[in-house]
């Protein structure tokens, strides 16, 4: 008997024990571990028989056993890694889950080969049911896909993204809870009191006050905490407007919003032109208003956004002092030693103090190197979470090689942030750098990021989501849930990404190394004063750019304003502009590899797009995002490769034709107010799996052929108040898993045969007051897991669940209070 036989038995026994431990933990690879337990349990008796039989195996059979030994040995090593991996390391856990599934397939494949099964059965009487094995392998392949679906529709807790959003919210709650409690927040509490004194001042000279401090010092955090304070909200009776100005502001749009807030007309048309001369009038006591202007960079811009009006206070947040303009200013100081240590420990250890067993001296040295800046403490602390002491020593050594944060704090702070990114896996670091491609201080819909990463990094959606969560856990981006009732049951569609200015600056600096035509990301960091392309780009008209991502930020562009540029390797083009007319760049026709196109207009009116014929040449385009444009006619244009189409805040102009997108898998129409009916041609897209018609307030009709969408799995009809009925044919959608009809206030009933939706798992019907009864067929919804509804129909759904003897969870959401003014 070969020595390998003994080792194989021992390895299999060890692997079995570790798999059992894994299966008892809430790990992403739990299901694969449980399946492997079954395999190992079944093969152990055979291995034991070989081990103690004393029979020398023939060479071919010994070779097979050696191969099995290698597979099991790799399983032991992989199980060690899974057991030692922290739940906070989402991306690593994702990778381990994929490896565990791969191991499961290796073991299965080994046992499935007919010759190997014949040898084992012949020599050692091993009996394996092959049909069952194949079923299990197929289930394994579907596991990750299933997890992604759950994350998209918000069942079973919503997955990693939901956890990351909750973690961000818990961080805010933790900071608030620490105010005055000997933890981080003492300095914040002191600053808030000082600013409140300035804001509550009755001195006429104090109509405009400021908060200033270096980047990453917590200015915006302080301003937001002030706006959340109950005393401040009571004083201003919730008439508080929070606006982010940024380096490239749309001054007229900001002026209109501010003036509308002061006048009490929140719905003031964005095209309203605020007069330069302001009439002076007396405001009553109840008319007190507060306007917070965050991230102000220019005095000339600030002068256009403020007016001295009785009863109105302006709070300006900036890195710069404006001593001749402000009557009073609070300068945000760096954190004290105790506050800095508490904040760092919160992100490095999940608690306010250094845990037992940690190297106290090393922790304090790292904290000192962070310069007592909140942003540095958060990012570097998160990067060290669950790392060993050698890793800490390496980071500390790199930090200590830089200069202390002093007069040149901007450069030195960015240098420290760069150290935290150096330890990221290469793919995650590239995704972090991609964030600089979007305009500063703008929310990025998570869907845009996920689609972009999938296309340019050749990864699956589940991995892209895991990367977003990993960057969130490292405090390199922030995941923000849009305000909506019953938020814990919403989906990834309701989540946006934001990023601190300093982190965006870091990504820009790291992306600009080398010659401009060699940059992987060619980005206009901000709009030029003349609203055109950078003059530097024109110097490279004679050579092709190597950029994979091209990001443009301009004003109005005509045909004559464009350079003749060549981007043969570009896969993503992001066009941001502010204009009511826009000529698409001619060089789009020279982007043969373009896979994602994002066009966003930031003006107050819909933009008319010209030169749309260039889209005909985009044979590889897979994702198209249009925002605040009047959708152009695409007659004769067929985008065969297009898989995802997002039309947001647009005028449709009855120009939507399903024949132009024959292979579409995802369609989103959001805030398209001129959409009154869905064209029947859309129902001919056999590949469509996800459809969202949200906040389309004039949508009143869905086509009779709606049921032809046999592949549809997700259907969102959120906030379509004119919609009164759902077409009966939709009951033919056998793959439909999720329906959202919340805030369809005039919808009267479900189709009678709704019970035929055999795959339906979730129904969201909040604020549907006209639906008072359910069809009898609802008892046949055997796959249903979750219903979100109002109190009025809770009992009806409960009766249905009892009759069906199902375990469906019926959730009545809490009353929602809109704090959207804090999320501008």
XYZ file of C-alpha atoms in Angstrom, residues 250 253 269-271 575 577-582 599-609 625-632 646-652 670-673:
42
model
C -24.322 75.624 -12.585
C -29.646 76.524 -11.484
C -39.066 75.967 -12.536
C -35.348 75.477 -13.090
C -35.548 77.848 -16.071
C -20.283 62.863 -21.713
C -22.585 68.784 -20.325
C -24.760 71.764 -19.428
C -26.735 72.980 -22.412
C -30.106 72.834 -24.172
C -28.423 71.883 -27.476
C -25.576 69.455 -27.913
C -24.726 60.985 -21.702
C -25.831 63.296 -18.866
C -27.150 66.836 -19.184
C -26.956 68.977 -16.032
C -28.890 71.979 -17.342
C -32.400 72.856 -16.184
C -34.047 71.991 -19.517
C -34.049 68.987 -21.819
C -31.191 68.985 -24.321
C -31.688 68.342 -28.023
C -29.013 65.962 -29.273
C -27.457 55.761 -20.333
C -29.346 58.921 -21.396
C -30.251 61.612 -18.852
C -32.124 64.916 -19.231
C -32.221 64.829 -23.022
C -34.959 64.887 -25.600
C -34.477 61.422 -27.045
C -33.648 61.726 -30.730
C -31.424 53.564 -19.242
C -33.533 56.627 -20.103
C -33.723 59.011 -17.119
C -35.484 62.391 -16.866
C -35.936 62.419 -20.634
C -38.563 63.376 -23.174
C -39.431 60.196 -25.053
C -37.372 56.830 -15.117
C -39.089 60.223 -14.692
C -40.144 60.319 -18.334
C -43.258 62.444 -17.948
